[in-house]
Amino acid sequence: MEKSRPRVILSAAMSLDGKIATKTGDSELSSKQDKVRIHILRSKVDAILVGSNTVKRDDPLLTVRYVKGKNPLRIVLDSKATINQKSQIIRTCKKIPTIVAVSKKASRQNISKLKKHPLEIMVIGKNRVNIKSLLKSLSKKKIKTLLVEGGGTVNWEFIKLGLVDELIVTITPYLVGGQNAITLVEGEGFSHIHKSTKLKLKKICQLGNEIVLHYS
Ligand SMILES: NC(=O)c1ccc[n+]([C@@H]2O[C@H](COP(=O)([O-])OP(=O)(O)OC[C@H]3O[C@@H](n4cnc5c(N)ncnc54)[C@H](OP(=O)(O)O)[C@@H]3O)[C@@H](O)[C@H]2O)c1
């Protein structure tokens, strides 16, 4: 029997004060050592998922580069199909399998721009990408493990829907500040602690000047 959704691991590096980027969008928080750890993790999952703002801000490759290993499938949540044609993800989609998940709100024009590239476009959701339906479709594609790599808005959505099985957070030795700097979890937030997600601390690893926390 196929599982109805992949196992979801949410991973991020945050400053001591809970930010995952500065107010200008600088997210270079992890040390080289931590990046190696993340790339090992990437090589063990079937797919990596990020939100459209992370692509806009960071222009990530989402590949395994610091260690030897396979590149997982890359998934971008991009309701309006506005991903930059020059982004690293689009430029490398010939070599690395890529899904751009869009909603019915995406214009025909934007979709046809995307269709020029060898990637899969999944239309899923009315105004925004419907995450639950997306996970169902990924299961059908034999995606068993999904690494969610942010940003804060996407993290909130997965947490709100109770879809996070594991959380791995690196606490980096920076105090970033800034009320507009993106935090680990954005969105509207829970109204009370008893309504929030209570996780179980499984492991703590010290990596030089950083601490990696594993929760389930
Ligand atoms: N330190 C770290 O580990 C780390 C990791 C990742 C990102 N970051 C930082 O995080 C920042 C970006 O975070 P962010 O919160 O602004 O944006 P985000 O979470 O990367 O992307 C959010 C966007 O994803 C799209 N989306 C589509 N369907 C969605 C759905 N069902 N639920 C939620 N989002 C959906 C929406 O845009 P559309 O409506 O246009 O589709 C939404 O605005 C960047 O500065 C980046 O550097 C840091």
mmCIF file with all atom_site columns, N, CA and C and ligand atoms in Angstrom, residues 11-15 19-22 24-30 38 50-58 76-82 101-103 124 127-131 148-158 161 182-184 186-187, ligand 1:
data_model
loop_
_atom_site.group_PDB
_atom_site.id
_atom_site.type_symbol
_atom_site.label_atom_id
_atom_site.label_alt_id
_atom_site.label_comp_id
_atom_site.label_asym_id
_atom_site.label_entity_id
_atom_site.label_seq_id
_atom_site.pdbx_PDB_ins_code
_atom_site.Cartn_x
_atom_site.Cartn_y
_atom_site.Cartn_z
_atom_site.occupancy
_atom_site.B_iso_or_equiv
_atom_site.pdbx_formal_charge
_atom_site.auth_seq_id
_atom_site.auth_comp_id
_atom_site.auth_asym_id
_atom_site.auth_atom_id
_atom_site.pdbx_PDB_model_num
ATOM   1   N N   . SER A 1 11  ? 13.692 21.605 7.474   1.00 0.00 ? 11  SER A N   1
ATOM   2   C CA  . SER A 1 11  ? 15.066 21.934 7.854   1.00 0.00 ? 11  SER A CA  1
ATOM   3   C C   . SER A 1 11  ? 15.356 23.412 7.636   1.00 0.00 ? 11  SER A C   1
ATOM   4   N N   . ALA A 1 12  ? 16.078 23.997 8.588   1.00 0.00 ? 12  ALA A N   1
ATOM   5   C CA  . ALA A 1 12  ? 16.435 25.418 8.457   1.00 0.00 ? 12  ALA A CA  1
ATOM   6   C C   . ALA A 1 12  ? 17.622 25.744 9.345   1.00 0.00 ? 12  ALA A C   1
ATOM   7   N N   . ALA A 1 13  ? 18.275 26.845 9.000   1.00 0.00 ? 13  ALA A N   1
ATOM   8   C CA  . ALA A 1 13  ? 19.322 27.395 9.860   1.00 0.00 ? 13  ALA A CA  1
ATOM   9   C C   . ALA A 1 13  ? 18.806 28.740 10.343  1.00 0.00 ? 13  ALA A C   1
ATOM   10  N N   . MET A 1 14  ? 18.850 28.943 11.639  1.00 0.00 ? 14  MET A N   1
ATOM   11  C CA  . MET A 1 14  ? 18.338 30.226 12.141  1.00 0.00 ? 14  MET A CA  1
ATOM   12  C C   . MET A 1 14  ? 19.348 30.883 13.081  1.00 0.00 ? 14  MET A C   1
ATOM   13  N N   . SER A 1 15  ? 19.193 32.183 13.239  1.00 0.00 ? 15  SER A N   1
ATOM   14  C CA  . SER A 1 15  ? 20.050 32.910 14.169  1.00 0.00 ? 15  SER A CA  1
ATOM   15  C C   . SER A 1 15  ? 19.579 32.596 15.583  1.00 0.00 ? 15  SER A C   1
ATOM   16  N N   . LYS A 1 19  ? 15.777 34.187 13.513  1.00 0.00 ? 19  LYS A N   1
ATOM   17  C CA  . LYS A 1 19  ? 15.616 34.675 12.130  1.00 0.00 ? 19  LYS A CA  1
ATOM   18  C C   . LYS A 1 19  ? 16.278 33.697 11.154  1.00 0.00 ? 19  LYS A C   1
ATOM   19  N N   . ILE A 1 20  ? 15.661 33.549 9.984   1.00 0.00 ? 20  ILE A N   1
ATOM   20  C CA  . ILE A 1 20  ? 16.278 32.700 8.963   1.00 0.00 ? 20  ILE A CA  1
ATOM   21  C C   . ILE A 1 20  ? 16.898 33.537 7.845   1.00 0.00 ? 20  ILE A C   1
ATOM   22  N N   . ALA A 1 21  ? 16.756 34.828 7.940   1.00 0.00 ? 21  ALA A N   1
ATOM   23  C CA  . ALA A 1 21  ? 17.407 35.761 7.009   1.00 0.00 ? 21  ALA A CA  1
ATOM   24  C C   . ALA A 1 21  ? 17.408 37.133 7.676   1.00 0.00 ? 21  ALA A C   1
ATOM   25  N N   . THR A 1 22  ? 18.263 38.017 7.191   1.00 0.00 ? 22  THR A N   1
ATOM   26  C CA  . THR A 1 22  ? 18.274 39.382 7.733   1.00 0.00 ? 22  THR A CA  1
ATOM   27  C C   . THR A 1 22  ? 17.145 40.188 7.080   1.00 0.00 ? 22  THR A C   1
ATOM   28  N N   . THR A 1 24  ? 17.359 42.307 4.930   1.00 0.00 ? 24  THR A N   1
ATOM   29  C CA  . THR A 1 24  ? 17.609 42.478 3.488   1.00 0.00 ? 24  THR A CA  1
ATOM   30  C C   . THR A 1 24  ? 17.550 41.141 2.746   1.00 0.00 ? 24  THR A C   1
ATOM   31  N N   . GLY A 1 25  ? 17.291 40.056 3.486   1.00 0.00 ? 25  GLY A N   1
ATOM   32  C CA  . GLY A 1 25  ? 17.158 38.747 2.832   1.00 0.00 ? 25  GLY A CA  1
ATOM   33  C C   . GLY A 1 25  ? 18.441 37.948 2.780   1.00 0.00 ? 25  GLY A C   1
ATOM   34  N N   . ASP A 1 26  ? 19.463 38.389 3.522   1.00 0.00 ? 26  ASP A N   1
ATOM   35  C CA  . ASP A 1 26  ? 20.709 37.615 3.571   1.00 0.00 ? 26  ASP A CA  1
ATOM   36  C C   . ASP A 1 26  ? 20.496 36.402 4.480   1.00 0.00 ? 26  ASP A C   1
ATOM   37  N N   . SER A 1 27  ? 20.623 35.211 3.906   1.00 0.00 ? 27  SER A N   1
ATOM   38  C CA  . SER A 1 27  ? 20.346 33.995 4.693   1.00 0.00 ? 27  SER A CA  1
ATOM   39  C C   . SER A 1 27  ? 21.585 33.120 4.877   1.00 0.00 ? 27  SER A C   1
ATOM   40  N N   . GLU A 1 28  ? 22.752 33.716 4.691   1.00 0.00 ? 28  GLU A N   1
ATOM   41  C CA  . GLU A 1 28  ? 24.009 32.955 4.815   1.00 0.00 ? 28  GLU A CA  1
ATOM   42  C C   . GLU A 1 28  ? 24.360 32.712 6.284   1.00 0.00 ? 28  GLU A C   1
ATOM   43  N N   . LEU A 1 29  ? 23.564 31.890 6.938   1.00 0.00 ? 29  LEU A N   1
ATOM   44  C CA  . LEU A 1 29  ? 23.757 31.673 8.368   1.00 0.00 ? 29  LEU A CA  1
ATOM   45  C C   . LEU A 1 29  ? 24.633 30.467 8.676   1.00 0.00 ? 29  LEU A C   1
ATOM   46  N N   . SER A 1 30  ? 24.536 29.449 7.827   1.00 0.00 ? 30  SER A N   1
ATOM   47  C CA  . SER A 1 30  ? 25.222 28.177 8.101   1.00 0.00 ? 30  SER A CA  1
ATOM   48  C C   . SER A 1 30  ? 26.709 28.243 7.833   1.00 0.00 ? 30  SER A C   1
ATOM   49  N N   . ILE A 1 38  ? 23.830 19.432 5.715   1.00 0.00 ? 38  ILE A N   1
ATOM   50  C CA  . ILE A 1 38  ? 22.567 19.607 4.981   1.00 0.00 ? 38  ILE A CA  1
ATOM   51  C C   . ILE A 1 38  ? 22.622 18.870 3.640   1.00 0.00 ? 38  ILE A C   1
ATOM   52  N N   . VAL A 1 50  ? 10.723 24.259 -1.741  1.00 0.00 ? 50  VAL A N   1
ATOM   53  C CA  . VAL A 1 50  ? 10.847 25.636 -1.223  1.00 0.00 ? 50  VAL A CA  1
ATOM   54  C C   . VAL A 1 50  ? 9.717  26.504 -1.766  1.00 0.00 ? 50  VAL A C   1
ATOM   55  N N   . GLY A 1 51  ? 9.536  27.655 -1.133  1.00 0.00 ? 51  GLY A N   1
ATOM   56  C CA  . GLY A 1 51  ? 8.541  28.623 -1.582  1.00 0.00 ? 51  GLY A CA  1
ATOM   57  C C   . GLY A 1 51  ? 9.116  29.568 -2.622  1.00 0.00 ? 51  GLY A C   1
ATOM   58  N N   . SER A 1 52  ? 8.220  30.257 -3.306  1.00 0.00 ? 52  SER A N   1
ATOM   59  C CA  . SER A 1 52  ? 8.644  31.146 -4.397  1.00 0.00 ? 52  SER A CA  1
ATOM   60  C C   . SER A 1 52  ? 9.532  32.302 -3.916  1.00 0.00 ? 52  SER A C   1
ATOM   61  N N   . ASN A 1 53  ? 9.291  32.790 -2.688  1.00 0.00 ? 53  ASN A N   1
ATOM   62  C CA  . ASN A 1 53  ? 10.112 33.910 -2.194  1.00 0.00 ? 53  ASN A CA  1
ATOM   63  C C   . ASN A 1 53  ? 11.551 33.493 -1.953  1.00 0.00 ? 53  ASN A C   1
ATOM   64  N N   . THR A 1 54  ? 11.721 32.256 -1.523  1.00 0.00 ? 54  THR A N   1
ATOM   65  C CA  . THR A 1 54  ? 13.089 31.761 -1.311  1.00 0.00 ? 54  THR A CA  1
ATOM   66  C C   . THR A 1 54  ? 13.836 31.709 -2.640  1.00 0.00 ? 54  THR A C   1
ATOM   67  N N   . VAL A 1 55  ? 13.134 31.318 -3.686  1.00 0.00 ? 55  VAL A N   1
ATOM   68  C CA  . VAL A 1 55  ? 13.767 31.298 -5.016  1.00 0.00 ? 55  VAL A CA  1
ATOM   69  C C   . VAL A 1 55  ? 14.099 32.728 -5.441  1.00 0.00 ? 55  VAL A C   1
ATOM   70  N N   . LYS A 1 56  ? 13.153 33.642 -5.208  1.00 0.00 ? 56  LYS A N   1
ATOM   71  C CA  . LYS A 1 56  ? 13.385 35.049 -5.583  1.00 0.00 ? 56  LYS A CA  1
ATOM   72  C C   . LYS A 1 56  ? 14.560 35.637 -4.815  1.00 0.00 ? 56  LYS A C   1
ATOM   73  N N   . ARG A 1 57  ? 14.592 35.392 -3.504  1.00 0.00 ? 57  ARG A N   1
ATOM   74  C CA  . ARG A 1 57  ? 15.599 36.001 -2.631  1.00 0.00 ? 57  ARG A CA  1
ATOM   75  C C   . ARG A 1 57  ? 16.975 35.353 -2.755  1.00 0.00 ? 57  ARG A C   1
ATOM   76  N N   . ASP A 1 58  ? 16.988 34.018 -2.713  1.00 0.00 ? 58  ASP A N   1
ATOM   77  C CA  . ASP A 1 58  ? 18.281 33.294 -2.609  1.00 0.00 ? 58  ASP A CA  1
ATOM   78  C C   . ASP A 1 58  ? 18.780 32.755 -3.935  1.00 0.00 ? 58  ASP A C   1
ATOM   79  N N   . VAL A 1 76  ? 9.132  23.715 -6.418  1.00 0.00 ? 76  VAL A N   1
ATOM   80  C CA  . VAL A 1 76  ? 8.937  25.117 -6.032  1.00 0.00 ? 76  VAL A CA  1
ATOM   81  C C   . VAL A 1 76  ? 7.443  25.389 -5.952  1.00 0.00 ? 76  VAL A C   1
ATOM   82  N N   . LEU A 1 77  ? 7.012  25.959 -4.820  1.00 0.00 ? 77  LEU A N   1
ATOM   83  C CA  . LEU A 1 77  ? 5.605  26.384 -4.698  1.00 0.00 ? 77  LEU A CA  1
ATOM   84  C C   . LEU A 1 77  ? 5.511  27.786 -5.287  1.00 0.00 ? 77  LEU A C   1
ATOM   85  N N   . ASP A 1 78  ? 4.849  27.892 -6.404  1.00 0.00 ? 78  ASP A N   1
ATOM   86  C CA  . ASP A 1 78  ? 4.842  29.161 -7.144  1.00 0.00 ? 78  ASP A CA  1
ATOM   87  C C   . ASP A 1 78  ? 3.452  29.378 -7.753  1.00 0.00 ? 78  ASP A C   1
ATOM   88  N N   . SER A 1 79  ? 2.502  29.789 -6.896  1.00 0.00 ? 79  SER A N   1
ATOM   89  C CA  . SER A 1 79  ? 1.094  29.879 -7.290  1.00 0.00 ? 79  SER A CA  1
ATOM   90  C C   . SER A 1 79  ? 0.859  30.568 -8.632  1.00 0.00 ? 79  SER A C   1
ATOM   91  N N   . LYS A 1 80  ? 1.577  31.680 -8.853  1.00 0.00 ? 80  LYS A N   1
ATOM   92  C CA  . LYS A 1 80  ? 1.296  32.453 -10.068 1.00 0.00 ? 80  LYS A CA  1
ATOM   93  C C   . LYS A 1 80  ? 2.283  32.164 -11.200 1.00 0.00 ? 80  LYS A C   1
ATOM   94  N N   . ALA A 1 81  ? 3.109  31.171 -11.015 1.00 0.00 ? 81  ALA A N   1
ATOM   95  C CA  . ALA A 1 81  ? 4.102  30.782 -12.033 1.00 0.00 ? 81  ALA A CA  1
ATOM   96  C C   . ALA A 1 81  ? 4.996  31.951 -12.449 1.00 0.00 ? 81  ALA A C   1
ATOM   97  N N   . THR A 1 82  ? 5.489  32.649 -11.435 1.00 0.00 ? 82  THR A N   1
ATOM   98  C CA  . THR A 1 82  ? 6.292  33.850 -11.725 1.00 0.00 ? 82  THR A CA  1
ATOM   99  C C   . THR A 1 82  ? 7.792  33.609 -11.565 1.00 0.00 ? 82  THR A C   1
ATOM   100 N N   . ALA A 1 101 ? 5.094  23.832 -8.874  1.00 0.00 ? 101 ALA A N   1
ATOM   101 C CA  . ALA A 1 101 ? 3.693  23.642 -8.500  1.00 0.00 ? 101 ALA A CA  1
ATOM   102 C C   . ALA A 1 101 ? 3.018  25.010 -8.528  1.00 0.00 ? 101 ALA A C   1
ATOM   103 N N   . VAL A 1 102 ? 1.998  25.132 -9.351  1.00 0.00 ? 102 VAL A N   1
ATOM   104 C CA  . VAL A 1 102 ? 1.292  26.411 -9.513  1.00 0.00 ? 102 VAL A CA  1
ATOM   105 C C   . VAL A 1 102 ? -0.185 26.223 -9.148  1.00 0.00 ? 102 VAL A C   1
ATOM   106 N N   . SER A 1 103 ? -0.910 27.334 -9.061  1.00 0.00 ? 103 SER A N   1
ATOM   107 C CA  . SER A 1 103 ? -2.348 27.222 -8.794  1.00 0.00 ? 103 SER A CA  1
ATOM   108 C C   . SER A 1 103 ? -3.108 27.621 -10.060 1.00 0.00 ? 103 SER A C   1
ATOM   109 N N   . ILE A 1 124 ? -2.237 22.792 -9.082  1.00 0.00 ? 124 ILE A N   1
ATOM   110 C CA  . ILE A 1 124 ? -2.818 22.148 -7.912  1.00 0.00 ? 124 ILE A CA  1
ATOM   111 C C   . ILE A 1 124 ? -3.262 23.223 -6.913  1.00 0.00 ? 124 ILE A C   1
ATOM   112 N N   . ASN A 1 127 ? -6.265 29.259 -5.462  1.00 0.00 ? 127 ASN A N   1
ATOM   113 C CA  . ASN A 1 127 ? -5.523 30.524 -5.408  1.00 0.00 ? 127 ASN A CA  1
ATOM   114 C C   . ASN A 1 127 ? -4.061 30.331 -5.067  1.00 0.00 ? 127 ASN A C   1
ATOM   115 N N   . ARG A 1 128 ? -3.827 29.350 -4.217  1.00 0.00 ? 128 ARG A N   1
ATOM   116 C CA  . ARG A 1 128 ? -2.471 28.992 -3.809  1.00 0.00 ? 128 ARG A CA  1
ATOM   117 C C   . ARG A 1 128 ? -2.284 27.518 -4.027  1.00 0.00 ? 128 ARG A C   1
ATOM   118 N N   . VAL A 1 129 ? -1.049 27.095 -4.072  1.00 0.00 ? 129 VAL A N   1
ATOM   119 C CA  . VAL A 1 129 ? -0.789 25.663 -4.240  1.00 0.00 ? 129 VAL A CA  1
ATOM   120 C C   . VAL A 1 129 ? -1.387 24.925 -3.042  1.00 0.00 ? 129 VAL A C   1
ATOM   121 N N   . ASN A 1 130 ? -2.180 23.900 -3.322  1.00 0.00 ? 130 ASN A N   1
ATOM   122 C CA  . ASN A 1 130 ? -2.778 23.114 -2.248  1.00 0.00 ? 130 ASN A CA  1
ATOM   123 C C   . ASN A 1 130 ? -1.764 22.060 -1.800  1.00 0.00 ? 130 ASN A C   1
ATOM   124 N N   . ILE A 1 131 ? -1.215 22.291 -0.624  1.00 0.00 ? 131 ILE A N   1
ATOM   125 C CA  . ILE A 1 131 ? -0.097 21.451 -0.166  1.00 0.00 ? 131 ILE A CA  1
ATOM   126 C C   . ILE A 1 131 ? -0.520 20.001 0.058   1.00 0.00 ? 131 ILE A C   1
ATOM   127 N N   . VAL A 1 148 ? 11.576 19.968 3.416   1.00 0.00 ? 148 VAL A N   1
ATOM   128 C CA  . VAL A 1 148 ? 11.055 21.328 3.223   1.00 0.00 ? 148 VAL A CA  1
ATOM   129 C C   . VAL A 1 148 ? 12.130 22.295 3.715   1.00 0.00 ? 148 VAL A C   1
ATOM   130 N N   . GLU A 1 149 ? 12.593 23.144 2.808   1.00 0.00 ? 149 GLU A N   1
ATOM   131 C CA  . GLU A 1 149 ? 13.686 24.067 3.150   1.00 0.00 ? 149 GLU A CA  1
ATOM   132 C C   . GLU A 1 149 ? 13.226 25.521 3.142   1.00 0.00 ? 149 GLU A C   1
ATOM   133 N N   . GLY A 1 150 ? 12.000 25.766 3.561   1.00 0.00 ? 150 GLY A N   1
ATOM   134 C CA  . GLY A 1 150 ? 11.565 27.139 3.777   1.00 0.00 ? 150 GLY A CA  1
ATOM   135 C C   . GLY A 1 150 ? 10.923 27.792 2.575   1.00 0.00 ? 150 GLY A C   1
ATOM   136 N N   . GLY A 1 151 ? 10.780 29.097 2.741   1.00 0.00 ? 151 GLY A N   1
ATOM   137 C CA  . GLY A 1 151 ? 11.117 29.935 3.894   1.00 0.00 ? 151 GLY A CA  1
ATOM   138 C C   . GLY A 1 151 ? 10.036 29.905 4.978   1.00 0.00 ? 151 GLY A C   1
ATOM   139 N N   . GLY A 1 152 ? 9.991  30.984 5.753   1.00 0.00 ? 152 GLY A N   1
ATOM   140 C CA  . GLY A 1 152 ? 9.112  31.035 6.909   1.00 0.00 ? 152 GLY A CA  1
ATOM   141 C C   . GLY A 1 152 ? 7.632  30.866 6.602   1.00 0.00 ? 152 GLY A C   1
ATOM   142 N N   . THR A 1 153 ? 7.187  31.369 5.463   1.00 0.00 ? 153 THR A N   1
ATOM   143 C CA  . THR A 1 153 ? 5.760  31.284 5.101   1.00 0.00 ? 153 THR A CA  1
ATOM   144 C C   . THR A 1 153 ? 5.386  29.841 4.777   1.00 0.00 ? 153 THR A C   1
ATOM   145 N N   . VAL A 1 154 ? 6.239  29.192 4.013   1.00 0.00 ? 154 VAL A N   1
ATOM   146 C CA  . VAL A 1 154 ? 6.004  27.782 3.663   1.00 0.00 ? 154 VAL A CA  1
ATOM   147 C C   . VAL A 1 154 ? 6.116  26.914 4.922   1.00 0.00 ? 154 VAL A C   1
ATOM   148 N N   . ASN A 1 155 ? 7.078  27.217 5.783   1.00 0.00 ? 155 ASN A N   1
ATOM   149 C CA  . ASN A 1 155 ? 7.222  26.450 7.030   1.00 0.00 ? 155 ASN A CA  1
ATOM   150 C C   . ASN A 1 155 ? 5.925  26.510 7.837   1.00 0.00 ? 155 ASN A C   1
ATOM   151 N N   . TRP A 1 156 ? 5.370  27.719 7.955   1.00 0.00 ? 156 TRP A N   1
ATOM   152 C CA  . TRP A 1 156 ? 4.115  27.891 8.706   1.00 0.00 ? 156 TRP A CA  1
ATOM   153 C C   . TRP A 1 156 ? 3.002  27.010 8.119   1.00 0.00 ? 156 TRP A C   1
ATOM   154 N N   . GLU A 1 157 ? 2.905  27.039 6.806   1.00 0.00 ? 157 GLU A N   1
ATOM   155 C CA  . GLU A 1 157 ? 1.820  26.299 6.151   1.00 0.00 ? 157 GLU A CA  1
ATOM   156 C C   . GLU A 1 157 ? 1.913  24.798 6.475   1.00 0.00 ? 157 GLU A C   1
ATOM   157 N N   . PHE A 1 158 ? 3.110  24.247 6.415   1.00 0.00 ? 158 PHE A N   1
ATOM   158 C CA  . PHE A 1 158 ? 3.294  22.824 6.732   1.00 0.00 ? 158 PHE A CA  1
ATOM   159 C C   . PHE A 1 158 ? 3.004  22.556 8.208   1.00 0.00 ? 158 PHE A C   1
ATOM   160 N N   . LEU A 1 161 ? -0.770 22.803 8.990   1.00 0.00 ? 161 LEU A N   1
ATOM   161 C CA  . LEU A 1 161 ? -1.523 21.649 8.483   1.00 0.00 ? 161 LEU A CA  1
ATOM   162 C C   . LEU A 1 161 ? -1.118 20.344 9.180   1.00 0.00 ? 161 LEU A C   1
ATOM   163 N N   . ILE A 1 182 ? 12.781 37.729 8.294   1.00 0.00 ? 182 ILE A N   1
ATOM   164 C CA  . ILE A 1 182 ? 11.955 36.504 8.287   1.00 0.00 ? 182 ILE A CA  1
ATOM   165 C C   . ILE A 1 182 ? 12.386 35.551 9.410   1.00 0.00 ? 182 ILE A C   1
ATOM   166 N N   . THR A 1 183 ? 11.391 35.050 10.121  1.00 0.00 ? 183 THR A N   1
ATOM   167 C CA  . THR A 1 183 ? 11.685 34.099 11.203  1.00 0.00 ? 183 THR A CA  1
ATOM   168 C C   . THR A 1 183 ? 11.443 32.671 10.715  1.00 0.00 ? 183 THR A C   1
ATOM   169 N N   . LEU A 1 184 ? 11.812 31.709 11.555  1.00 0.00 ? 184 LEU A N   1
ATOM   170 C CA  . LEU A 1 184 ? 11.676 30.296 11.189  1.00 0.00 ? 184 LEU A CA  1
ATOM   171 C C   . LEU A 1 184 ? 10.255 29.961 10.747  1.00 0.00 ? 184 LEU A C   1
ATOM   172 N N   . GLU A 1 186 ? 6.604  31.897 9.869   1.00 0.00 ? 186 GLU A N   1
ATOM   173 C CA  . GLU A 1 186 ? 5.875  33.152 9.659   1.00 0.00 ? 186 GLU A CA  1
ATOM   174 C C   . GLU A 1 186 ? 4.362  32.891 9.723   1.00 0.00 ? 186 GLU A C   1
ATOM   175 N N   . GLY A 1 187 ? 3.615  33.398 8.785   1.00 0.00 ? 187 GLY A N   1
ATOM   176 C CA  . GLY A 1 187 ? 2.162  33.170 8.760   1.00 0.00 ? 187 GLY A CA  1
ATOM   177 C C   . GLY A 1 187 ? 1.452  33.843 9.916   1.00 0.00 ? 187 GLY A C   1
HETATM 178 N N1  . LIG B 2 .   ? 18.055 30.125 6.800   1.00 0.00 ? 1   LIG B N1  1
HETATM 179 C C1  . LIG B 2 .   ? 17.349 29.221 6.159   1.00 0.00 ? 1   LIG B C1  1
HETATM 180 O O1  . LIG B 2 .   ? 17.448 28.022 6.460   1.00 0.00 ? 1   LIG B O1  1
HETATM 181 C C2  . LIG B 2 .   ? 16.432 29.636 5.056   1.00 0.00 ? 1   LIG B C2  1
HETATM 182 C C3  . LIG B 2 .   ? 15.857 28.650 4.247   1.00 0.00 ? 1   LIG B C3  1
HETATM 183 C C4  . LIG B 2 .   ? 14.962 29.052 3.251   1.00 0.00 ? 1   LIG B C4  1
HETATM 184 C C5  . LIG B 2 .   ? 14.654 30.391 3.072   1.00 0.00 ? 1   LIG B C5  1
HETATM 185 N N2  . LIG B 2 .   ? 15.233 31.317 3.866   1.00 0.00 ? 1   LIG B N2  1
HETATM 186 C C6  . LIG B 2 .   ? 14.879 32.745 3.705   1.00 0.00 ? 1   LIG B C6  1
HETATM 187 O O2  . LIG B 2 .   ? 13.466 32.887 3.815   1.00 0.00 ? 1   LIG B O2  1
HETATM 188 C C7  . LIG B 2 .   ? 13.065 34.021 3.081   1.00 0.00 ? 1   LIG B C7  1
HETATM 189 C C8  . LIG B 2 .   ? 11.808 33.686 2.287   1.00 0.00 ? 1   LIG B C8  1
HETATM 190 O O3  . LIG B 2 .   ? 10.790 33.314 3.159   1.00 0.00 ? 1   LIG B O3  1
HETATM 191 P P1  . LIG B 2 .   ? 9.301  33.832 2.942   1.00 0.00 ? 1   LIG B P1  1
HETATM 192 O O4  . LIG B 2 .   ? 8.515  33.477 4.127   1.00 0.00 ? 1   LIG B O4  1
HETATM 193 O O5  . LIG B 2 .   ? 9.344  35.268 2.533   1.00 0.00 ? 1   LIG B O5  1
HETATM 194 O O6  . LIG B 2 .   ? 8.817  33.063 1.646   1.00 0.00 ? 1   LIG B O6  1
HETATM 195 P P2  . LIG B 2 .   ? 8.752  31.522 1.226   1.00 0.00 ? 1   LIG B P2  1
HETATM 196 O O7  . LIG B 2 .   ? 8.200  30.730 2.337   1.00 0.00 ? 1   LIG B O7  1
HETATM 197 O O8  . LIG B 2 .   ? 10.041 31.132 0.627   1.00 0.00 ? 1   LIG B O8  1
HETATM 198 O O9  . LIG B 2 .   ? 7.716  31.591 0.026   1.00 0.00 ? 1   LIG B O9  1
HETATM 199 C C9  . LIG B 2 .   ? 6.391  31.948 0.297   1.00 0.00 ? 1   LIG B C9  1
HETATM 200 C C10 . LIG B 2 .   ? 5.612  31.990 -0.969  1.00 0.00 ? 1   LIG B C10 1
HETATM 201 O O10 . LIG B 2 .   ? 5.406  30.674 -1.492  1.00 0.00 ? 1   LIG B O10 1
HETATM 202 C C11 . LIG B 2 .   ? 4.248  30.702 -2.295  1.00 0.00 ? 1   LIG B C11 1
HETATM 203 N N3  . LIG B 2 .   ? 3.300  29.645 -1.994  1.00 0.00 ? 1   LIG B N3  1
HETATM 204 C C12 . LIG B 2 .   ? 2.582  28.966 -2.912  1.00 0.00 ? 1   LIG B C12 1
HETATM 205 N N4  . LIG B 2 .   ? 1.737  28.129 -2.329  1.00 0.00 ? 1   LIG B N4  1
HETATM 206 C C13 . LIG B 2 .   ? 1.899  28.269 -1.009  1.00 0.00 ? 1   LIG B C13 1
HETATM 207 C C14 . LIG B 2 .   ? 1.268  27.676 0.096   1.00 0.00 ? 1   LIG B C14 1
HETATM 208 N N5  . LIG B 2 .   ? 0.320  26.761 -0.035  1.00 0.00 ? 1   LIG B N5  1
HETATM 209 N N6  . LIG B 2 .   ? 1.667  28.051 1.307   1.00 0.00 ? 1   LIG B N6  1
HETATM 210 C C15 . LIG B 2 .   ? 2.632  28.962 1.487   1.00 0.00 ? 1   LIG B C15 1
HETATM 211 N N7  . LIG B 2 .   ? 3.275  29.577 0.465   1.00 0.00 ? 1   LIG B N7  1
HETATM 212 C C16 . LIG B 2 .   ? 2.895  29.230 -0.783  1.00 0.00 ? 1   LIG B C16 1
HETATM 213 C C17 . LIG B 2 .   ? 3.557  32.040 -2.028  1.00 0.00 ? 1   LIG B C17 1
HETATM 214 O O11 . LIG B 2 .   ? 3.840  32.929 -3.100  1.00 0.00 ? 1   LIG B O11 1
HETATM 215 P P3  . LIG B 2 .   ? 2.928  32.865 -4.417  1.00 0.00 ? 1   LIG B P3  1
HETATM 216 O O12 . LIG B 2 .   ? 1.532  33.146 -3.964  1.00 0.00 ? 1   LIG B O12 1
HETATM 217 O O13 . LIG B 2 .   ? 3.520  33.907 -5.290  1.00 0.00 ? 1   LIG B O13 1
HETATM 218 O O14 . LIG B 2 .   ? 3.085  31.517 -4.956  1.00 0.00 ? 1   LIG B O14 1
HETATM 219 C C18 . LIG B 2 .   ? 4.225  32.534 -0.781  1.00 0.00 ? 1   LIG B C18 1
HETATM 220 O O15 . LIG B 2 .   ? 4.226  33.923 -0.664  1.00 0.00 ? 1   LIG B O15 1
HETATM 221 C C19 . LIG B 2 .   ? 14.233 34.413 2.193   1.00 0.00 ? 1   LIG B C19 1
HETATM 222 O O16 . LIG B 2 .   ? 14.805 35.611 2.651   1.00 0.00 ? 1   LIG B O16 1
HETATM 223 C C20 . LIG B 2 .   ? 15.213 33.272 2.344   1.00 0.00 ? 1   LIG B C20 1
HETATM 224 O O17 . LIG B 2 .   ? 16.538 33.730 2.290   1.00 0.00 ? 1   LIG B O17 1
HETATM 225 C C21 . LIG B 2 .   ? 16.118 30.977 4.854   1.00 0.00 ? 1   LIG B C21 1
#
